[in-house]
Amino acid sequence: MELPLLGSQSTQVLLLWSTIICLAFYHIHQQTATLPVAVRFFLGAFTGFLFVFFCHLSLWRRERIRKKRETYTQQLIALEKEDLFKLLPEHAARTAAAKRPDQVKWMNLELEKVWPFLNEAVSDIVRDQLQPVLEQYKMGVLADMEVQSTSFGIEPPQISGVKMEGMGEDEASIEADLNWRTEKERIVIKVKTIGPDFKVKVKNITVSATAKIVFKPLLDRMPCFGAVLISFVGIPSIDFDLKIADGDANALPGVDKMIDNSIRAAIEDMLVWPSRIVCPVLPGDYSFLELKPVGVLDVSLIRAEGVMNTDILGKSDCFVILYIRKKPERIKRSTTKKNSLHPVWNEGFKIEVDDPKYQKLTVQLMDEESVTSAEYIGQLVPHEPKEVWLDMMESTNLQFKRPRAQLQLVILYEPFDTPFSDTEVQKSAVSSQGDNMKGK
């Protein structure tokens, strides 16, 4: 039998009530000294009965709570790792990762030592990869955007937490929470417009994000991996200032906003997983690590119902935009249905998929004066069509609002049939790399 400790809260409460009841007994005895013996006996017995009843009630309640907690504990112990992943949302699992300063202090010290070399290497890679992406995202009056210089400064990013994501057959990956801030001008872009040309300097850059770092492929020689894949888990929080130099941006109102939007769209497309920057460490062909389409999403746009009329005169002129990656050549646009609140399209679109696990389809129902959007997030079974109705909201950030329309889609995911698996392609590339190294 377990005896409660004197320091426990329930025992302290029990002792307090016992003291109060003893004092009450003494007071009753003093006040009833002149009463008959039978009356005093009845009052004492009744008071004692109440005392015993409340003691048993307190002990019963305490035992009930203890058994309930024991049951919950046994159920948690019986859970498998997969069950815990289902119960805990992704952000809770990430928060549970070790984030004590002493656990990442050594990593920040080592990063500070190698940062001068990493800065030079990463700056060159970012400049080479940012240039073609900016070309794809230039908009409006922007005719050309040329990256002239990139530098990430002498201050390295600060790591606030690290989590081991896991090890596969031929890779190892970690996730690191990063915070980085620089006050000087780090990126210089030459902008050509339909009017004046000028240079844009990006400065006061602040980044807060979770970086995904993948070491792949794993090798049997130092440094034990052939390349490093760098990306962000989710859209990073990025803030920066634009400084216009060598020109007059006021001649074209709104051009600074266009440049800001172009830079943000390029960063999101280039660095948010499954997009990645591949940094080779050992000589070899690492083209298999580049992001490539693995399938096609066949989307049939059927019709829309209950479209909210936003035009003062007449009815809405609706068209739909669909995309997975917001690159100009990958954005699909339907025909415009004039003056209709119940438009019917029956049009089909094929959209390339790079990573069905992480990517999502974005659908926007548009009119001349309004934009409504919704995001279809979920998994599709390959080769099986799925019909969905989407509530089109004014903004995906607004909740508990009345939808402006409902859109009917039929979605079918068709993965590409490849003769070799991804692992076999990696092994082949690593094998040829090893043969080349031996021949040198």
Short mmCIF file of C-alpha atoms in Angstrom, two decimals:
data_model
loop_
_atom_site.label_atom_id
_atom_site.label_comp_id
_atom_site.label_asym_id
_atom_site.label_seq_id
_atom_site.Cartn_x
_atom_site.Cartn_y
_atom_site.Cartn_z
CA MET A 1 0.00 0.00 0.00
CA GLU A 2 1.33 3.42 -0.95
CA LEU A 3 1.36 6.06 1.75
CA PRO A 4 1.10 9.67 0.57
CA LEU A 5 4.05 11.90 1.33
CA LEU A 6 3.54 14.67 3.86
CA GLY A 7 4.68 17.15 1.25
CA SER A 8 1.94 16.23 -1.25
CA GLN A 9 -0.87 18.69 -1.82
CA SER A 10 -3.70 16.25 -1.01
CA THR A 11 -2.10 15.27 2.33
CA GLN A 12 -1.69 18.91 3.33
CA VAL A 13 -5.36 19.56 2.57
CA LEU A 14 -6.37 16.49 4.61
CA LEU A 15 -4.31 17.62 7.62
CA LEU A 16 -5.82 21.10 7.38
CA TRP A 17 -9.37 19.75 7.39
CA SER A 18 -8.56 17.40 10.30
CA THR A 19 -7.31 20.34 12.36
CA ILE A 20 -10.41 22.38 11.55
CA ILE A 21 -12.74 19.50 12.52
CA CYS A 22 -10.88 18.89 15.80
CA LEU A 23 -11.28 22.55 16.68
CA ALA A 24 -14.96 22.31 15.73
CA PHE A 25 -15.36 19.28 18.04
CA TYR A 26 -13.80 21.20 20.91
CA HIS A 27 -16.03 24.21 20.25
CA ILE A 28 -19.17 22.03 20.07
CA HIS A 29 -18.19 20.29 23.30
CA GLN A 30 -17.85 23.64 25.07
CA GLN A 31 -21.14 24.95 23.68
CA THR A 32 -23.15 21.78 24.37
CA ALA A 33 -21.91 21.05 27.89
CA THR A 34 -25.34 21.93 29.30
CA LEU A 35 -27.28 19.79 26.80
CA PRO A 36 -28.53 16.30 27.63
CA VAL A 37 -26.17 13.40 27.01
CA ALA A 38 -28.34 11.92 24.22
CA VAL A 39 -28.33 15.17 22.23
CA ARG A 40 -24.56 15.54 22.60
CA PHE A 41 -24.10 11.93 21.45
CA PHE A 42 -26.27 12.52 18.39
CA LEU A 43 -24.40 15.69 17.40
CA GLY A 44 -21.01 13.99 17.84
CA ALA A 45 -22.05 10.94 15.83
CA PHE A 46 -23.46 13.11 13.02
CA THR A 47 -20.33 15.26 12.87
CA GLY A 48 -18.10 12.19 12.85
CA PHE A 49 -20.16 10.65 10.07
CA LEU A 50 -19.73 13.79 7.95
CA PHE A 51 -15.99 13.78 8.60
CA VAL A 52 -15.61 10.11 7.56
CA PHE A 53 -17.84 10.67 4.50
CA PHE A 54 -15.79 13.60 3.19
CA CYS A 55 -12.54 11.73 3.87
CA HIS A 56 -13.75 8.77 1.83
CA LEU A 57 -15.00 11.10 -0.91
CA SER A 58 -11.61 12.82 -1.13
CA LEU A 59 -9.72 9.52 -1.22
CA TRP A 60 -12.12 8.09 -3.83
CA ARG A 61 -11.68 11.15 -6.05
CA ARG A 62 -7.90 11.00 -5.68
CA GLU A 63 -7.86 7.29 -6.56
CA ARG A 64 -10.08 7.91 -9.60
CA ILE A 65 -7.76 10.63 -10.93
CA ARG A 66 -4.73 8.40 -10.33
CA LYS A 67 -6.27 5.50 -12.27
CA LYS A 68 -7.27 7.79 -15.14
CA ARG A 69 -3.73 9.17 -15.38
CA GLU A 70 -2.32 5.66 -15.23
CA THR A 71 -4.62 4.61 -18.08
CA TYR A 72 -3.52 7.58 -20.21
CA THR A 73 0.12 6.80 -19.47
CA GLN A 74 -0.27 3.18 -20.51
CA GLN A 75 -2.00 4.25 -23.74
CA LEU A 76 0.83 6.67 -24.56
CA ILE A 77 3.42 3.99 -23.85
CA ALA A 78 1.65 1.64 -26.27
CA LEU A 79 1.72 4.19 -29.11
CA GLU A 80 4.08 3.58 -32.00
CA LYS A 81 6.18 6.29 -33.65
CA GLU A 82 3.74 6.53 -36.57
CA ASP A 83 0.81 7.03 -34.15
CA LEU A 84 2.60 9.92 -32.47
CA PHE A 85 3.22 11.55 -35.86
CA LYS A 86 -0.53 11.33 -36.55
CA LEU A 87 -1.47 12.82 -33.18
CA LEU A 88 1.10 15.62 -33.17
CA PRO A 89 0.97 18.28 -35.90
CA GLU A 90 4.14 19.07 -37.82
CA HIS A 91 4.87 22.30 -35.97
CA ALA A 92 4.58 20.52 -32.60
CA ALA A 93 7.08 17.88 -33.67
CA ARG A 94 9.44 20.60 -34.87
CA THR A 95 9.02 22.53 -31.61
CA ALA A 96 9.88 19.38 -29.68
CA ALA A 97 13.31 19.31 -31.31
CA ALA A 98 16.28 20.26 -29.16
CA LYS A 99 16.80 24.00 -29.17
CA ARG A 100 18.94 24.65 -26.13
CA PRO A 101 21.74 27.15 -26.86
CA ASP A 102 24.45 24.83 -25.58
CA GLN A 103 23.45 22.17 -28.13
CA VAL A 104 24.04 24.44 -31.14
CA LYS A 105 26.77 26.69 -29.75
CA TRP A 106 29.54 24.56 -31.23
CA MET A 107 27.83 24.63 -34.64
CA ASN A 108 27.71 28.43 -34.62
CA LEU A 109 31.41 28.53 -33.67
CA GLU A 110 32.35 26.19 -36.52
CA LEU A 111 30.13 28.08 -38.97
CA GLU A 112 31.87 31.31 -38.01
CA LYS A 113 35.25 29.76 -38.85
CA VAL A 114 34.28 28.47 -42.30
CA TRP A 115 31.91 31.30 -43.26
CA PRO A 116 34.48 33.33 -45.26
CA PHE A 117 34.95 30.34 -47.58
CA LEU A 118 31.24 29.44 -47.66
CA ASN A 119 30.31 33.05 -48.38
CA GLU A 120 32.43 33.15 -51.51
CA ALA A 121 31.25 29.76 -52.78
CA VAL A 122 27.54 30.24 -51.98
CA SER A 123 27.55 33.80 -53.39
CA ASP A 124 28.77 32.52 -56.76
CA ILE A 125 26.20 29.71 -56.81
CA VAL A 126 23.33 32.02 -55.81
CA ARG A 127 24.32 34.58 -58.44
CA ASP A 128 24.44 31.94 -61.18
CA GLN A 129 21.09 30.40 -60.19
CA LEU A 130 19.29 33.64 -59.34
CA GLN A 131 19.92 35.19 -62.76
CA PRO A 132 17.78 32.79 -64.87
CA VAL A 133 15.04 32.73 -62.22
CA LEU A 134 14.79 36.53 -62.21
CA GLU A 135 14.48 36.41 -66.00
CA GLN A 136 11.41 34.22 -65.60
CA TYR A 137 9.76 36.44 -62.98
CA LYS A 138 10.30 39.89 -64.47
CA MET A 139 6.94 41.60 -64.79
CA GLY A 140 5.30 44.73 -66.11
CA VAL A 141 7.69 47.34 -67.51
CA LEU A 142 10.79 45.37 -66.45
CA ALA A 143 12.55 44.41 -69.67
CA ASP A 144 15.67 42.82 -68.16
CA MET A 145 17.18 42.16 -64.72
CA GLU A 146 20.90 41.34 -64.46
CA VAL A 147 22.53 40.25 -61.19
CA GLN A 148 25.86 42.07 -61.07
CA SER A 149 27.14 41.06 -57.63
CA THR A 150 26.14 39.03 -54.58
CA SER A 151 27.73 38.81 -51.16
CA PHE A 152 26.43 37.61 -47.82
CA GLY A 153 28.83 39.59 -45.65
CA ILE A 154 31.20 38.60 -42.89
CA GLU A 155 28.50 37.77 -40.33
CA PRO A 156 27.30 34.16 -40.65
CA PRO A 157 23.71 33.07 -39.96
CA GLN A 158 22.93 32.13 -36.37
CA ILE A 159 21.59 28.62 -35.76
CA SER A 160 18.98 28.48 -32.99
CA GLY A 161 17.95 24.83 -33.28
CA VAL A 162 18.80 21.65 -35.17
CA LYS A 163 16.75 18.53 -35.81
CA MET A 164 17.92 15.34 -37.48
CA GLU A 165 15.35 14.74 -40.18
CA GLY A 166 16.46 11.20 -40.95
CA MET A 167 18.69 8.97 -43.04
CA GLY A 168 17.67 7.26 -46.22
CA GLU A 169 19.41 4.61 -48.26
CA ASP A 170 21.66 7.15 -49.91
CA GLU A 171 21.14 10.44 -48.05
CA ALA A 172 21.14 12.17 -44.67
CA SER A 173 19.19 15.35 -43.93
CA ILE A 174 18.89 17.87 -41.10
CA GLU A 175 16.68 20.88 -40.45
CA ALA A 176 18.17 23.99 -38.85
CA ASP A 177 16.40 27.13 -37.63
CA LEU A 178 18.36 30.10 -38.98
CA ASN A 179 18.35 33.82 -38.26
CA TRP A 180 20.47 36.12 -40.39
CA ARG A 181 20.70 39.89 -40.65
CA THR A 182 22.98 42.20 -42.59
CA GLU A 183 22.87 45.98 -42.83
CA LYS A 184 25.06 46.60 -45.88
CA GLU A 185 24.25 46.31 -49.56
CA ARG A 186 24.61 42.64 -50.48
CA ILE A 187 22.96 42.22 -53.89
CA VAL A 188 23.24 44.59 -56.84
CA ILE A 189 20.85 44.18 -59.79
CA LYS A 190 20.90 46.16 -63.01
CA VAL A 191 17.35 46.80 -64.19
CA LYS A 192 16.37 47.68 -67.75
CA THR A 193 12.89 49.06 -68.35
CA ILE A 194 10.94 50.53 -71.23
CA GLY A 195 12.10 53.89 -69.86
CA PRO A 196 15.26 54.67 -67.88
CA ASP A 197 17.74 52.04 -66.72
CA PHE A 198 19.09 51.98 -63.17
CA LYS A 199 20.76 49.82 -60.53
CA VAL A 200 18.96 48.39 -57.53
CA LYS A 201 20.88 47.62 -54.35
CA VAL A 202 19.31 45.16 -51.92
CA LYS A 203 20.32 45.96 -48.33
CA ASN A 204 19.22 45.49 -44.71
CA ILE A 205 18.38 41.86 -45.42
CA THR A 206 16.70 39.95 -42.57
CA VAL A 207 15.97 36.25 -42.91
CA SER A 208 14.24 33.93 -40.46
CA ALA A 209 13.66 30.43 -41.77
CA THR A 210 14.07 26.70 -41.30
CA ALA A 211 16.73 25.39 -43.65
CA LYS A 212 16.68 21.85 -45.00
CA ILE A 213 20.18 20.52 -45.66
CA VAL A 214 20.54 17.19 -47.46
CA PHE A 215 23.86 15.35 -47.87
CA LYS A 216 23.56 13.21 -50.99
CA PRO A 217 24.81 10.81 -52.28
CA LEU A 218 26.58 9.13 -49.35
CA LEU A 219 30.02 7.79 -50.25
CA ASP A 220 32.64 5.54 -48.68
CA ARG A 221 35.39 8.18 -48.82
CA MET A 222 35.88 11.56 -47.18
CA PRO A 223 33.94 13.75 -46.73
CA CYS A 224 31.44 10.86 -47.07
CA PHE A 225 29.01 12.72 -49.36
CA GLY A 226 29.18 14.02 -52.90
CA ALA A 227 26.99 17.13 -52.76
CA VAL A 228 24.90 19.28 -50.43
CA LEU A 229 21.31 20.29 -51.19
CA ILE A 230 20.20 23.55 -49.55
CA SER A 231 16.58 24.63 -49.33
CA PHE A 232 13.95 26.15 -47.01
CA VAL A 233 11.12 24.30 -45.29
CA GLY A 234 8.17 26.53 -46.09
CA ILE A 235 8.23 30.13 -47.24
CA PRO A 236 10.91 32.01 -45.25
CA SER A 237 10.31 35.32 -43.52
CA ILE A 238 12.41 37.74 -45.60
CA ASP A 239 12.60 41.49 -45.26
CA PHE A 240 14.87 43.83 -47.20
CA ASP A 241 15.15 47.40 -48.45
CA LEU A 242 15.65 48.50 -52.04
CA LYS A 243 17.94 51.41 -52.85
CA ILE A 244 17.66 52.87 -56.34
CA ALA A 245 20.99 54.14 -57.69
CA ASP A 246 22.24 55.49 -61.03
CA GLY A 247 18.81 56.40 -62.31
CA ASP A 248 15.42 57.93 -61.59
CA ALA A 249 12.87 55.33 -60.54
CA ASN A 250 10.20 58.02 -60.06
CA ALA A 251 9.90 58.25 -63.84
CA LEU A 252 8.07 54.89 -63.68
CA PRO A 253 5.67 54.82 -60.71
CA GLY A 254 5.39 51.43 -59.03
CA VAL A 255 8.58 50.00 -60.51
CA ASP A 256 10.09 49.48 -57.03
CA LYS A 257 7.07 47.32 -56.10
CA MET A 258 7.50 45.28 -59.28
CA ILE A 259 11.18 44.68 -58.47
CA ASP A 260 10.28 43.70 -54.89
CA ASN A 261 7.65 41.21 -56.11
CA SER A 262 10.03 39.78 -58.72
CA ILE A 263 12.79 39.19 -56.16
CA ARG A 264 10.43 37.56 -53.64
CA ALA A 265 8.85 35.30 -56.28
CA ALA A 266 12.30 34.27 -57.53
CA ILE A 267 13.54 33.44 -54.01
CA GLU A 268 10.41 31.42 -53.25
CA ASP A 269 10.66 29.41 -56.46
CA MET A 270 14.41 28.84 -56.13
CA LEU A 271 14.78 28.04 -52.42
CA VAL A 272 11.52 26.60 -51.02
CA TRP A 273 11.49 22.79 -50.94
CA PRO A 274 11.26 20.82 -53.21
CA SER A 275 13.29 23.48 -55.06
CA ARG A 276 16.91 23.38 -53.99
CA ILE A 277 20.42 24.67 -54.59
CA VAL A 278 22.85 21.85 -55.39
CA CYS A 279 26.39 22.52 -54.13
CA PRO A 280 28.86 19.88 -55.42
CA VAL A 281 31.55 18.90 -52.92
CA LEU A 282 33.37 16.20 -54.89
CA PRO A 283 33.85 16.11 -58.68
CA GLY A 284 31.15 14.24 -60.53
CA ASP A 285 27.85 14.45 -62.40
CA TYR A 286 25.08 15.46 -60.00
CA SER A 287 22.42 16.31 -62.56
CA PHE A 288 20.16 13.65 -61.01
CA LEU A 289 19.88 15.87 -57.91
CA GLU A 290 18.31 18.73 -59.86
CA LEU A 291 14.57 19.22 -59.53
CA LYS A 292 12.85 17.54 -62.47
CA PRO A 293 9.21 16.71 -63.27
CA VAL A 294 8.15 13.27 -62.05
CA GLY A 295 4.55 13.35 -63.24
CA VAL A 296 1.67 15.33 -64.69
CA LEU A 297 -1.46 16.61 -62.95
CA ASP A 298 -4.38 16.41 -65.37
CA VAL A 299 -6.93 19.03 -64.27
CA SER A 300 -10.38 19.25 -65.87
CA LEU A 301 -12.06 22.59 -65.18
CA ILE A 302 -15.80 21.89 -65.30
CA ARG A 303 -17.81 24.86 -64.06
CA ALA A 304 -18.44 27.39 -61.29
CA GLU A 305 -21.60 27.94 -59.26
CA GLY A 306 -22.81 30.85 -57.18
CA VAL A 307 -20.26 33.38 -58.42
CA MET A 308 -20.59 36.64 -56.51
CA ASN A 309 -21.30 39.53 -58.85
CA THR A 310 -18.65 42.23 -58.39
CA ASP A 311 -19.50 44.31 -61.45
CA ILE A 312 -21.68 47.38 -61.10
CA LEU A 313 -23.10 46.96 -64.58
CA GLY A 314 -23.73 43.49 -65.93
CA LYS A 315 -22.34 40.23 -64.57
CA SER A 316 -18.85 38.92 -63.92
CA ASP A 317 -16.43 38.00 -66.69
CA CYS A 318 -14.75 34.96 -65.14
CA PHE A 319 -11.57 33.10 -65.98
CA VAL A 320 -9.43 30.68 -63.95
CA ILE A 321 -5.68 30.51 -63.35
CA LEU A 322 -4.06 27.25 -62.19
CA TYR A 323 -0.46 26.58 -61.23
CA ILE A 324 1.81 24.49 -59.02
CA ARG A 325 4.98 26.51 -59.52
CA LYS A 326 4.34 30.17 -60.19
CA LYS A 327 6.59 30.31 -63.21
CA PRO A 328 5.19 32.09 -66.28
CA GLU A 329 5.58 29.08 -68.57
CA ARG A 330 3.84 26.80 -66.03
CA ILE A 331 0.81 28.99 -65.28
CA LYS A 332 -2.35 27.79 -67.03
CA ARG A 333 -5.22 30.12 -67.93
CA SER A 334 -8.74 29.26 -69.01
CA THR A 335 -10.88 31.14 -71.49
CA THR A 336 -12.99 34.05 -70.25
CA LYS A 337 -16.72 33.48 -69.85
CA LYS A 338 -18.44 36.79 -70.44
CA ASN A 339 -21.36 38.09 -68.37
CA SER A 340 -22.08 34.87 -66.44
CA LEU A 341 -22.51 33.92 -62.77
CA HIS A 342 -22.65 30.19 -63.63
CA PRO A 343 -19.82 29.78 -66.16
CA VAL A 344 -19.15 26.40 -67.76
CA TRP A 345 -15.69 25.67 -69.20
CA ASN A 346 -15.13 21.92 -69.70
CA GLU A 347 -11.45 22.63 -70.40
CA GLY A 348 -8.46 20.43 -69.61
CA PHE A 349 -4.95 21.38 -68.44
CA LYS A 350 -1.78 19.40 -67.86
CA ILE A 351 0.52 20.74 -65.12
CA GLU A 352 3.95 19.26 -64.41
CA VAL A 353 4.61 17.95 -60.88
CA ASP A 354 8.13 17.92 -59.44
CA ASP A 355 7.38 16.49 -55.99
CA PRO A 356 3.83 15.24 -55.24
CA LYS A 357 4.60 14.98 -51.53
CA TYR A 358 5.27 18.69 -50.99
CA GLN A 359 3.75 20.61 -53.89
CA LYS A 360 0.17 21.83 -54.10
CA LEU A 361 -2.22 23.06 -56.75
CA THR A 362 -3.34 26.69 -56.52
CA VAL A 363 -6.56 27.73 -58.24
CA GLN A 364 -7.63 31.36 -58.72
CA LEU A 365 -11.02 32.45 -60.02
CA MET A 366 -10.54 35.93 -61.43
CA ASP A 367 -12.64 38.83 -62.65
CA GLU A 368 -11.74 42.27 -63.93
CA GLU A 369 -12.25 43.86 -60.50
CA SER A 370 -11.73 41.01 -58.03
CA VAL A 371 -9.63 37.94 -57.37
CA THR A 372 -10.70 34.89 -55.38
CA SER A 373 -8.46 31.96 -54.65
CA ALA A 374 -8.32 28.58 -52.98
CA GLU A 375 -5.64 26.01 -52.49
CA TYR A 376 -6.27 22.31 -52.94
CA ILE A 377 -4.00 20.51 -50.52
CA GLY A 378 -3.95 16.74 -50.26
CA GLN A 379 -2.75 13.50 -51.74
CA LEU A 380 -4.03 11.89 -54.91
CA VAL A 381 -3.90 8.21 -55.73
CA PRO A 382 -2.01 7.82 -59.05
CA HIS A 383 -4.14 6.96 -62.10
CA GLU A 384 -7.41 7.56 -60.18
CA PRO A 385 -9.43 10.71 -61.03
CA LYS A 386 -10.92 12.69 -58.16
CA GLU A 387 -13.76 15.19 -58.36
CA VAL A 388 -13.59 18.15 -55.96
CA TRP A 389 -15.61 21.27 -55.26
CA LEU A 390 -13.53 24.22 -54.05
CA ASP A 391 -14.88 27.14 -52.03
CA MET A 392 -13.37 30.24 -53.60
CA MET A 393 -12.56 32.81 -50.90
CA GLU A 394 -11.50 36.43 -51.30
CA SER A 395 -8.20 35.55 -49.59
CA THR A 396 -6.73 32.32 -48.23
CA ASN A 397 -5.82 34.22 -45.03
CA LEU A 398 -9.45 35.05 -44.23
CA GLN A 399 -11.45 32.47 -42.32
CA PHE A 400 -15.14 32.08 -41.56
CA LYS A 401 -16.08 34.20 -44.57
CA ARG A 402 -18.78 33.46 -47.08
CA PRO A 403 -17.31 31.90 -50.25
CA ARG A 404 -17.60 33.99 -53.38
CA ALA A 405 -18.09 30.97 -55.62
CA GLN A 406 -17.71 27.20 -55.86
CA LEU A 407 -15.52 25.65 -58.53
CA GLN A 408 -15.81 22.07 -59.81
CA LEU A 409 -12.62 20.26 -60.85
CA VAL A 410 -11.70 16.71 -61.81
CA ILE A 411 -8.06 15.97 -60.93
CA LEU A 412 -5.94 13.04 -62.09
CA TYR A 413 -2.27 12.49 -61.23
CA GLU A 414 -0.20 10.51 -63.74
CA PRO A 415 3.39 9.74 -62.64
CA PHE A 416 5.99 9.27 -65.32
CA ASP A 417 7.06 5.69 -66.04
CA THR A 418 10.86 5.65 -65.68
CA PRO A 419 12.94 2.55 -66.44
CA PHE A 420 15.16 3.15 -63.40
CA SER A 421 14.35 4.16 -59.88
CA ASP A 422 15.85 7.30 -58.35
CA THR A 423 18.19 5.20 -56.19
CA GLU A 424 19.45 3.25 -59.20
CA VAL A 425 20.17 6.49 -61.08
CA GLN A 426 22.12 7.79 -58.08
CA LYS A 427 24.14 4.60 -57.78
CA SER A 428 24.94 4.71 -61.49
CA ALA A 429 26.13 8.33 -61.24
CA VAL A 430 28.22 7.61 -58.15
CA SER A 431 29.72 4.52 -59.80
CA SER A 432 30.72 6.46 -62.90
CA GLN A 433 32.10 9.19 -60.66
CA GLY A 434 34.23 6.63 -58.81
CA ASP A 435 35.52 5.19 -62.09
CA ASN A 436 36.49 8.66 -63.26
CA MET A 437 38.32 9.31 -60.00
CA LYS A 438 40.25 6.05 -60.32
CA GLY A 439 41.26 6.81 -63.89
CA LYS A 440 42.84 10.13 -62.92
#
